[in-house]
Amino acid sequence: MGSYSDIPQLFVNDGPLGTENVTQLLPSSCEEPFEVLLNRLHQHGYLFVKKLLPREDVLQIREKYFEYLSPSGVLKPGSLPVDGLFDDSQDPAAFPGIGAGSTGENGRPGGDKAQLFVDLAIQAHRELWYSETFCRHPTLAKFVAQLTGWGERSMLFRRSLLRNNIPGTKAIGVHYDQIFLRWGDLSNLTAWCPLGDISIDGGGLIYLEGSQELGERLEQEFADKSQNENFSEAQTKSAFNSNMLANGLLSNNPAEFGRQYGRRWMAADYEAGDVVLHLPYMIHASTINHSSNNVIRLATDLRFCDSSRPFDERWCNFFEVGDGV
């Protein structure tokens, strides 16, 4: 894979990513044999599956989401909800993102000005058009069950992270998902689903090249430290640990982190219907949404596990502010 040389400048929380520090995600097709896809997942730590879900199904959820959030005033007047265009006459601070890494202990983001927007964004997780129609989409469920070999043991966690990202606001910091799933076995798989097209400079996920092994090593270093310093079980398993970076992150600075470990960040243009599956220790972050058309980035993290093994039962509940995950 070669570096991108003809793409827009990508920005993360600590500044621009140099072209020498960016390469592309390797796309896969759902038509390839599952044995090939599973080998690729374990080789690279991720599987970027193009057009896995019907585009029209994804766009329908995007439309319903922005219809639901429209009373907050987030959308450009006169625009179509499915387009998800931000009203740039508004203060972006009134429309903060939610989820891991936004605030300490997974707290509530924003102040009084953001109350309606945040309330709606949280409640959207429970709406049937999302929690049932999309999250339990049979195409994705069947694909994961067959790919992993879990079959009927494949279980979708109820807790998910339906995240929006307003142009120009803070991006997601550096992390791997097992940080937030330590109360269970290492038998989970994340499906990151862009809910709409996300241009390469529109705030999509970026993955650190070959970082599955690095994530395992960093977790082992933390486990060794917790043992040597006699951490309690709760301290050891908590994502929001004073012995780690605040908010359960490895770093808020992806550019610096990539340079520190001598690895490139992998990026892509995402289309509605694409899904990126990644392993528990695969390190990732996101870029700042610099959409030239003020398109709001919308995506969700769905997580599956092998229900025959111990799993993190906190993920069996809907997302709630301050739920410790």
Short mmCIF file of C-alpha atoms in Angstrom, two decimals, residues 12 14 36 51 60 82 109 122 141 190 247-248 279-280 288 309 323:
data_model
loop_
_atom_site.label_atom_id
_atom_site.label_comp_id
_atom_site.label_asym_id
_atom_site.label_seq_id
_atom_site.Cartn_x
_atom_site.Cartn_y
_atom_site.Cartn_z
CA VAL A 12 -6.10 15.29 14.05
CA ASP A 14 -2.59 17.73 17.59
CA VAL A 36 -9.66 -15.44 3.19
CA LYS A 51 -20.85 -2.24 0.46
CA GLN A 60 -32.84 5.62 5.90
CA VAL A 82 -30.60 12.81 5.17
CA PRO A 109 -20.55 16.76 27.40
CA ILE A 122 -28.58 9.83 23.92
CA ALA A 141 -25.45 -10.29 12.02
CA THR A 190 -16.26 -4.21 16.69
CA ASN A 247 -10.97 9.26 29.43
CA GLY A 248 -9.55 5.82 28.80
CA LEU A 279 -10.04 -6.64 16.64
CA PRO A 280 -9.98 -5.65 20.35
CA ILE A 288 -11.15 16.26 12.58
CA ARG A 309 -17.38 -17.18 26.91
CA ASP A 323 -22.13 4.35 32.94
#
